[in-house]
Coordinates of C-alpha atoms and ligand atoms in Angstrom, one line a residue:
M1 CA 109.5 122.6 141.3
S2 CA 112.4 125.2 141.3
A3 CA 116.3 124.5 141.1
H4 CA 116.9 125.5 144.5
T5 CA 114.2 122.9 146.2
F6 CA 116.8 120.0 145.8
K7 CA 119.8 119.9 148.3
A8 CA 121.1 118.2 145.9
N9 CA 121.7 120.7 143.6
N10 CA 123.0 122.9 145.5
P11 CA 126.3 124.5 143.7
A12 CA 128.2 124.9 146.8
L13 CA 128.4 121.1 148.1
K14 CA 131.6 119.5 147.8
S15 CA 132.5 115.8 147.9
F16 CA 135.2 113.8 149.4
V17 CA 135.2 112.1 146.3
E18 CA 137.9 114.2 144.3
V19 CA 135.8 115.4 140.8
K20 CA 138.2 117.4 138.4
K21 CA 136.8 120.6 137.0
D22 CA 135.9 119.7 133.9
S23 CA 134.1 116.4 134.7
D24 CA 130.5 115.7 134.0
F25 CA 129.6 113.8 137.3
P26 CA 129.9 116.2 140.2
I27 CA 128.4 116.1 143.4
Q28 CA 125.2 117.9 141.4
N29 CA 124.8 115.6 139.0
L30 CA 124.7 111.6 140.5
P31 CA 123.6 110.0 137.6
F32 CA 122.2 106.4 137.9
G33 CA 123.2 103.5 135.6
I34 CA 123.8 99.8 136.0
F35 CA 127.7 98.3 136.3
S36 CA 129.4 95.2 136.9
T37 CA 133.1 94.9 138.1
S38 CA 135.5 93.5 135.7
S39 CA 135.9 90.0 137.0
D40 CA 132.1 89.5 137.6
S41 CA 129.6 88.1 134.7
T42 CA 126.2 90.7 133.9
Q43 CA 124.6 88.2 136.6
D44 CA 126.4 90.4 139.0
A45 CA 125.4 93.6 137.4
R46 CA 124.1 96.1 140.0
V47 CA 123.0 99.7 140.5
G48 CA 126.0 102.6 140.8
V49 CA 125.7 106.4 141.0
R50 CA 128.6 108.2 139.2
I51 CA 130.9 110.9 140.8
G52 CA 133.6 111.9 139.0
A53 CA 135.9 109.1 138.1
F54 CA 134.0 106.5 140.4
V55 CA 130.9 104.6 140.5
V56 CA 129.2 104.2 143.7
D57 CA 127.9 100.8 144.6
L58 CA 124.1 101.3 146.1
A59 CA 124.0 97.9 146.8
E60 CA 127.0 97.9 149.1
L61 CA 125.9 100.8 150.9
S62 CA 122.6 98.9 151.2
E63 CA 125.0 96.7 153.1
L64 CA 126.9 98.6 155.0
N65 CA 123.0 99.9 156.9
L66 CA 124.4 103.5 154.8
L67 CA 120.8 103.7 153.2
N68 CA 118.3 102.8 156.1
D69 CA 116.5 105.8 155.8
L70 CA 115.3 104.8 152.4
D71 CA 112.1 103.2 153.2
F72 CA 111.4 100.9 150.5
D73 CA 113.2 97.4 149.7
H74 CA 116.7 97.8 148.9
S75 CA 116.7 94.7 146.6
V76 CA 116.2 97.1 143.9
F77 CA 120.1 98.0 144.1
Y78 CA 121.0 94.3 143.1
E79 CA 119.1 94.3 140.0
N80 CA 120.8 94.5 136.7
V81 CA 118.4 97.0 135.1
L82 CA 116.5 100.4 137.0
N83 CA 113.3 99.5 136.1
P84 CA 112.5 98.3 139.3
F85 CA 114.0 101.0 141.2
I86 CA 112.3 103.6 138.9
E87 CA 109.0 101.7 139.8
L88 CA 109.6 102.6 143.0
G89 CA 108.2 106.2 142.2
Q90 CA 109.5 110.4 142.1
T91 CA 109.3 110.4 145.8
N92 CA 111.9 107.6 146.5
W93 CA 114.2 108.6 143.1
R94 CA 114.8 112.1 144.7
A95 CA 115.2 110.2 148.3
T96 CA 117.6 108.3 146.9
R97 CA 119.4 111.4 145.2
E98 CA 119.4 113.5 148.2
K99 CA 120.7 110.4 150.5
V100 CA 123.6 109.7 148.2
S101 CA 124.5 113.3 147.7
E102 CA 124.7 113.4 151.6
L103 CA 126.7 110.3 151.5
L104 CA 129.1 111.9 149.4
Q105 CA 130.0 115.3 150.9
I106 CA 132.9 115.9 153.3
G107 CA 132.5 114.7 156.8
S108 CA 129.5 112.3 155.9
D109 CA 129.3 108.9 157.6
L110 CA 130.6 107.5 154.6
E111 CA 133.5 109.1 154.5
K112 CA 134.1 108.4 158.3
Q113 CA 133.6 104.2 157.6
L114 CA 135.5 104.5 154.4
K115 CA 138.7 105.7 156.2
D116 CA 137.8 102.9 159.4
K117 CA 137.5 100.2 157.2
N118 CA 138.5 99.3 153.8
D119 CA 134.8 98.7 152.1
K120 CA 134.5 98.2 148.4
V121 CA 132.0 101.3 147.9
L122 CA 133.7 103.3 145.5
F123 CA 135.1 101.6 142.1
P124 CA 137.3 103.8 139.7
I125 CA 135.1 103.8 136.1
E126 CA 138.4 102.1 134.3
E127 CA 137.8 98.8 136.4
V128 CA 133.7 98.8 135.5
T129 CA 131.6 97.5 132.8
M130 CA 128.7 99.5 132.1
H131 CA 125.5 97.7 130.9
M132 CA 122.2 98.9 129.4
P133 CA 120.6 100.8 132.3
V134 CA 117.1 99.9 131.4
Q135 CA 114.9 97.0 130.0
V136 CA 113.2 99.3 127.2
G137 CA 109.7 98.0 126.7
D138 CA 108.7 100.2 123.9
Y139 CA 111.0 103.1 122.0
T140 CA 109.5 105.9 120.3
D141 CA 111.5 108.4 118.2
F142 CA 110.1 112.0 117.4
Y143 CA 110.9 114.2 114.9
S144 CA 111.2 117.4 117.0
S145 CA 114.2 119.7 115.4
I146 CA 112.6 122.4 112.8
E147 CA 116.0 122.6 111.5
H148 CA 116.1 119.0 110.9
A149 CA 113.3 118.3 109.4
T150 CA 113.5 121.7 107.1
N151 CA 117.0 120.2 106.0
V152 CA 115.8 116.8 105.4
G153 CA 112.8 117.7 103.5
K154 CA 114.7 120.2 100.7
M155 CA 117.0 117.4 100.2
F156 CA 114.0 114.3 99.7
R157 CA 111.2 116.6 98.4
P158 CA 113.3 119.1 96.9
D159 CA 109.8 120.0 94.6
G160 CA 107.7 120.4 97.6
D161 CA 107.6 122.1 101.1
A162 CA 110.2 121.5 103.0
L163 CA 107.7 121.0 105.9
L164 CA 104.9 118.8 105.3
P165 CA 101.6 120.4 106.8
N166 CA 101.4 118.8 109.5
W167 CA 104.8 119.6 111.1
K168 CA 103.8 122.5 113.2
H169 CA 100.7 120.9 114.5
I170 CA 101.8 117.3 115.8
P171 CA 104.9 116.2 117.4
V172 CA 105.5 113.9 114.5
G173 CA 107.1 110.3 116.0
Y174 CA 107.1 106.9 115.0
H175 CA 107.6 103.6 116.6
G176 CA 110.9 102.0 116.9
R177 CA 112.5 98.6 117.8
A178 CA 113.3 98.3 121.4
S179 CA 115.4 95.0 120.9
S180 CA 118.3 96.7 119.1
I181 CA 119.0 99.7 121.6
V182 CA 122.6 99.1 123.0
V183 CA 124.7 100.4 125.6
S184 CA 127.8 102.7 124.6
G185 CA 130.9 100.8 123.5
T186 CA 128.8 98.0 121.5
D187 CA 130.3 97.5 118.2
I188 CA 127.8 97.8 115.1
H189 CA 127.8 95.9 112.0
R190 CA 127.1 97.8 108.7
P191 CA 123.3 96.7 108.1
K192 CA 122.6 95.1 104.7
G193 CA 119.2 95.4 103.0
Q194 CA 117.3 96.7 99.7
I195 CA 118.8 100.0 98.5
K196 CA 117.7 101.5 94.9
P197 CA 120.8 103.5 93.6
N198 CA 119.8 106.5 91.7
D199 CA 120.8 105.0 88.1
A200 CA 119.1 101.8 88.8
D201 CA 115.9 100.6 87.2
S202 CA 115.0 98.1 90.0
P203 CA 116.5 97.6 94.1
I204 CA 119.6 95.5 94.9
F205 CA 120.6 93.8 98.0
S206 CA 123.4 95.6 99.2
P207 CA 125.5 96.8 102.6
C208 CA 124.4 100.2 103.6
R209 CA 126.3 102.9 101.3
L210 CA 124.7 105.9 102.6
L211 CA 125.5 105.1 107.0
D212 CA 124.6 107.7 109.1
F213 CA 124.2 108.6 112.6
E214 CA 121.5 110.9 114.2
L215 CA 122.9 112.9 117.3
E216 CA 119.6 113.0 119.7
M217 CA 118.5 112.6 123.1
A218 CA 116.2 110.4 125.1
F219 CA 114.2 110.5 128.1
I220 CA 113.2 107.2 129.9
V221 CA 109.6 106.8 131.4
G222 CA 109.4 106.9 135.1
K223 CA 105.5 106.3 135.5
S224 CA 103.6 103.8 133.9
T225 CA 99.6 104.8 133.0
S226 CA 96.8 102.6 132.6
L227 CA 95.3 102.0 129.0
G228 CA 93.0 104.4 127.9
D229 CA 94.5 107.2 130.1
S230 CA 96.2 110.2 128.9
V231 CA 98.8 112.4 130.5
S232 CA 98.4 116.1 130.6
I233 CA 101.1 118.7 129.5
E234 CA 101.3 119.5 133.4
E235 CA 102.1 115.8 134.7
A236 CA 104.0 114.9 131.8
E237 CA 107.3 115.5 133.6
N238 CA 106.7 113.8 136.4
H239 CA 106.1 110.8 133.9
I240 CA 110.0 111.3 133.4
F241 CA 113.1 109.8 135.4
G242 CA 115.6 111.1 133.2
M243 CA 117.9 111.4 130.2
V244 CA 120.6 109.9 128.0
V245 CA 122.7 110.8 124.8
F246 CA 121.2 108.9 121.8
N247 CA 122.9 108.1 118.7
D248 CA 120.0 106.9 116.2
W249 CA 121.9 105.0 113.5
S250 CA 120.4 105.1 110.4
A251 CA 121.0 103.8 106.7
R252 CA 120.0 106.6 104.7
D253 CA 120.1 104.1 101.3
I254 CA 117.2 101.7 102.6
Q255 CA 115.5 104.3 104.6
K256 CA 114.8 106.4 101.1
W257 CA 113.9 103.3 99.4
E258 CA 111.4 101.9 102.0
Y259 CA 110.0 104.7 104.1
V260 CA 107.0 105.8 101.7
P261 CA 104.2 105.5 102.7
L262 CA 104.2 104.0 106.3
G263 CA 108.0 105.9 107.2
P264 CA 111.3 104.1 108.9
F265 CA 111.5 100.5 109.1
L266 CA 115.0 98.3 108.6
G267 CA 116.9 101.8 107.9
K268 CA 116.6 102.4 111.5
S269 CA 115.8 99.3 113.5
F270 CA 119.3 97.7 113.2
A271 CA 120.6 99.9 116.1
S272 CA 120.5 102.8 118.4
S273 CA 123.2 103.4 120.9
I274 CA 122.9 105.4 124.4
S275 CA 124.9 106.9 127.1
P276 CA 125.1 104.5 130.2
W277 CA 124.2 107.3 132.8
V278 CA 120.6 108.2 133.3
V279 CA 120.7 111.7 134.5
M280 CA 117.5 112.7 136.3
L281 CA 115.8 115.5 135.6
D282 CA 116.1 117.2 138.8
A283 CA 119.8 117.5 138.5
L284 CA 118.8 119.6 135.0
E285 CA 116.7 122.0 136.8
P286 CA 119.4 124.8 136.6
F287 CA 119.6 124.5 133.1
R288 CA 116.0 125.1 132.0
V289 CA 115.3 127.2 129.1
A290 CA 112.1 128.3 127.2
S291 CA 112.0 126.6 123.7
P292 CA 111.5 128.4 120.7
E293 CA 108.2 130.1 119.7
Q294 CA 105.4 127.8 118.2
D295 CA 103.7 129.6 115.1
P296 CA 101.0 128.6 114.8
K297 CA 99.9 128.3 117.7
V298 CA 99.0 124.5 118.6
L299 CA 95.7 123.0 120.0
D300 CA 95.1 123.4 123.8
Y301 CA 96.3 119.9 124.9
L302 CA 99.9 121.1 123.5
K303 CA 100.1 124.3 124.9
Y304 CA 102.3 124.8 128.1
T305 CA 103.0 127.9 130.2
K306 CA 106.2 126.9 132.0
K307 CA 109.7 126.1 130.7
H308 CA 109.9 122.6 129.3
N309 CA 113.3 122.8 127.6
F310 CA 116.9 122.5 128.7
N311 CA 120.4 124.0 127.8
I312 CA 122.5 121.3 126.7
N313 CA 125.5 121.2 124.5
L314 CA 125.8 118.5 122.3
E315 CA 128.7 117.2 120.4
V316 CA 129.5 114.8 117.7
D317 CA 133.2 113.7 117.4
L318 CA 134.1 111.1 114.0
I319 CA 137.1 109.1 115.0
P320 CA 138.9 106.7 111.9
Q321 CA 140.5 103.7 113.0
N322 CA 143.9 104.6 115.4
E323 CA 143.7 108.3 114.2
E324 CA 142.6 111.1 116.2
A325 CA 139.2 112.6 116.6
T326 CA 137.6 115.3 114.6
T327 CA 134.3 117.4 116.0
I328 CA 131.8 117.5 113.0
S329 CA 128.8 119.0 114.9
K330 CA 128.1 121.0 117.8
S331 CA 124.8 121.6 118.7
N332 CA 122.0 121.6 121.7
F333 CA 119.4 120.6 123.1
K334 CA 118.0 123.8 123.5
Y335 CA 117.0 124.1 119.6
L336 CA 114.0 121.5 119.6
Y337 CA 111.0 123.0 118.6
W338 CA 108.8 120.4 120.5
N339 CA 109.3 119.8 124.1
M340 CA 109.2 116.6 126.2
A341 CA 105.9 117.4 127.8
Q342 CA 104.2 117.9 124.6
Q343 CA 105.7 114.9 123.3
L344 CA 104.7 112.6 126.2
T345 CA 101.3 114.3 126.2
H346 CA 100.9 113.6 122.5
H347 CA 101.9 110.4 122.7
T348 CA 99.3 109.6 125.3
V349 CA 96.6 111.9 124.4
N350 CA 94.7 108.6 122.1
G351 CA 94.7 106.6 124.9
C352 CA 98.1 104.3 124.5
N353 CA 99.6 103.4 127.8
I354 CA 103.1 103.9 128.8
N355 CA 106.0 102.0 131.0
V356 CA 108.5 102.6 133.1
G357 CA 111.4 102.0 130.9
D358 CA 109.8 103.3 128.1
M359 CA 112.3 105.4 125.7
C360 CA 111.5 108.3 123.7
A361 CA 114.3 109.9 121.3
S362 CA 113.9 113.6 120.3
G363 CA 114.7 113.0 116.9
T364 CA 118.0 114.5 115.3
I365 CA 119.0 117.6 116.8
S366 CA 120.3 120.3 114.4
G367 CA 120.6 124.0 114.8
K368 CA 120.6 126.8 112.4
D369 CA 124.5 126.8 111.4
E370 CA 125.9 124.4 109.1
N371 CA 128.2 123.4 112.1
S372 CA 125.7 122.3 114.0
Y373 CA 123.8 120.0 111.6
G374 CA 122.9 116.3 114.0
S375 CA 123.3 113.9 111.1
M376 CA 125.9 113.5 108.3
L377 CA 123.0 113.5 105.7
E378 CA 123.1 117.0 106.5
L379 CA 126.6 117.9 106.9
S380 CA 127.6 116.4 103.7
W381 CA 124.2 117.9 102.4
G382 CA 123.0 114.5 101.1
G383 CA 126.2 113.8 99.8
K384 CA 127.1 116.6 97.8
K385 CA 130.0 118.2 100.1
T386 CA 132.9 116.6 102.0
L387 CA 133.8 116.4 105.3
T388 CA 137.5 117.1 105.7
L389 CA 138.9 115.1 109.2
K390 CA 141.9 116.5 111.0
N391 CA 144.3 113.8 109.4
G392 CA 143.3 114.5 105.8
E393 CA 141.1 111.9 104.9
E394 CA 137.3 112.7 103.7
R395 CA 133.9 111.3 104.5
K396 CA 130.0 112.4 103.1
F397 CA 129.1 109.0 105.7
I398 CA 130.3 106.8 108.0
Q399 CA 133.0 104.4 106.7
D400 CA 134.0 100.8 107.9
N401 CA 135.5 100.8 111.2
D402 CA 134.8 104.6 112.0
T403 CA 133.8 105.2 115.4
I404 CA 131.3 108.0 116.3
V405 CA 131.4 109.6 119.7
M406 CA 128.6 112.1 120.9
R407 CA 128.6 114.0 124.3
G408 CA 126.0 116.0 126.3
F409 CA 126.9 118.6 128.8
C410 CA 125.2 121.6 130.7
Q411 CA 127.5 124.4 132.1
N412 CA 127.2 127.4 133.8
E413 CA 129.4 129.9 136.0
N414 CA 128.4 127.4 138.9
V415 CA 128.4 124.1 138.0
R416 CA 128.6 121.2 134.7
I417 CA 126.1 118.5 134.8
G418 CA 126.7 115.9 131.9
F419 CA 125.7 112.9 130.6
G420 CA 129.5 111.3 129.5
E421 CA 129.4 109.7 126.1
V422 CA 127.9 107.5 124.1
S423 CA 130.2 105.5 121.5
G424 CA 129.9 103.2 119.0
K425 CA 132.2 101.7 116.3
I426 CA 130.8 100.5 112.7
L427 CA 132.2 97.2 111.9
P428 CA 131.9 96.0 108.1
A429 CA 128.8 94.3 107.1
K430 CA 128.7 90.4 108.2
Ligands
CA501 CA1 115.7 109.6 114.4

């Protein structure tokens, strides 16, 4: 489906809600999330849509009979995760985004109603708490950036080929830990574990000394499959609800000691952080781009003909305690060698079933030049180089009380569609 077929994507649309020019959330975006008003407990968390600096309460819109066109049980808007709403299927997500778009346009029924009465439909973003948008059943992390895989290969296996022989044939991935995926703003304690310092003969137990972020994005599965079924590459995007920015926190010293032969375990499973607003793939349509050419040719089940990549600018800030932010990386989702359709197709080719709410992360998204590397491991080249921050402090890896902020946004001459940010602060080990 092309961009113009979604009325809600029309760049000419204007909302009666003020949206600043540099906002990630114009009326053409309308991402979904779970919020509660500050006086509420998480029991009162419910479904909201973001516009400008406001959250639109979908449960309240339903109460006001403004969503009567939506022909499904509106109890999904009172749930504290998006899963039941997503379960309703692509036709209903699309209808909901289109209906909310109509209601937010100048001259809408909602604008008239808000003038007449003092209904509490719009909440300033600073007055709400954002929660995990979905219950994540399973989480898979891919490794789809050729620049990142090459950089890590050079550092971890200096004497061999940077890329392993399978890398250009398989979207490499591993099964991660769903329970420790947290929403932006959640503090993370420095993990502890087994590390083996270079000068030691045997491992020691220690707080991680080489703590890192990984700049990633993740998609959220929107349509389940049955055990034994596979999703074709043509169908794959119909199984995706939307995307978030994803920080895959990584303990490099724990990872290095444990990862052979079965891959990452405790070096990754202590936490991953996500941005709270799920941007529907539909909203990203104007920013579709071709992927890098794949050579050698991939097997038939991974071959694709359409554009499956998106031009999404990504940035990482490091903020020492009580200091200003330094932007330490600028990358782009479009650099990824393997696209989401290939990832999902490969994931299910063996008959593995997927469920609504499952999360699939891209792997660290690095670009070609040194300022576009998506991890401290690469930015400091394994600790051999030093990053200098705006306040003169230096970093090779993340220190206690540092905050990492990642942002994602698409921008063309007509519209900016963004994800907001995912932020997380590292506290000392417990
Ligand atoms: Ca990762």
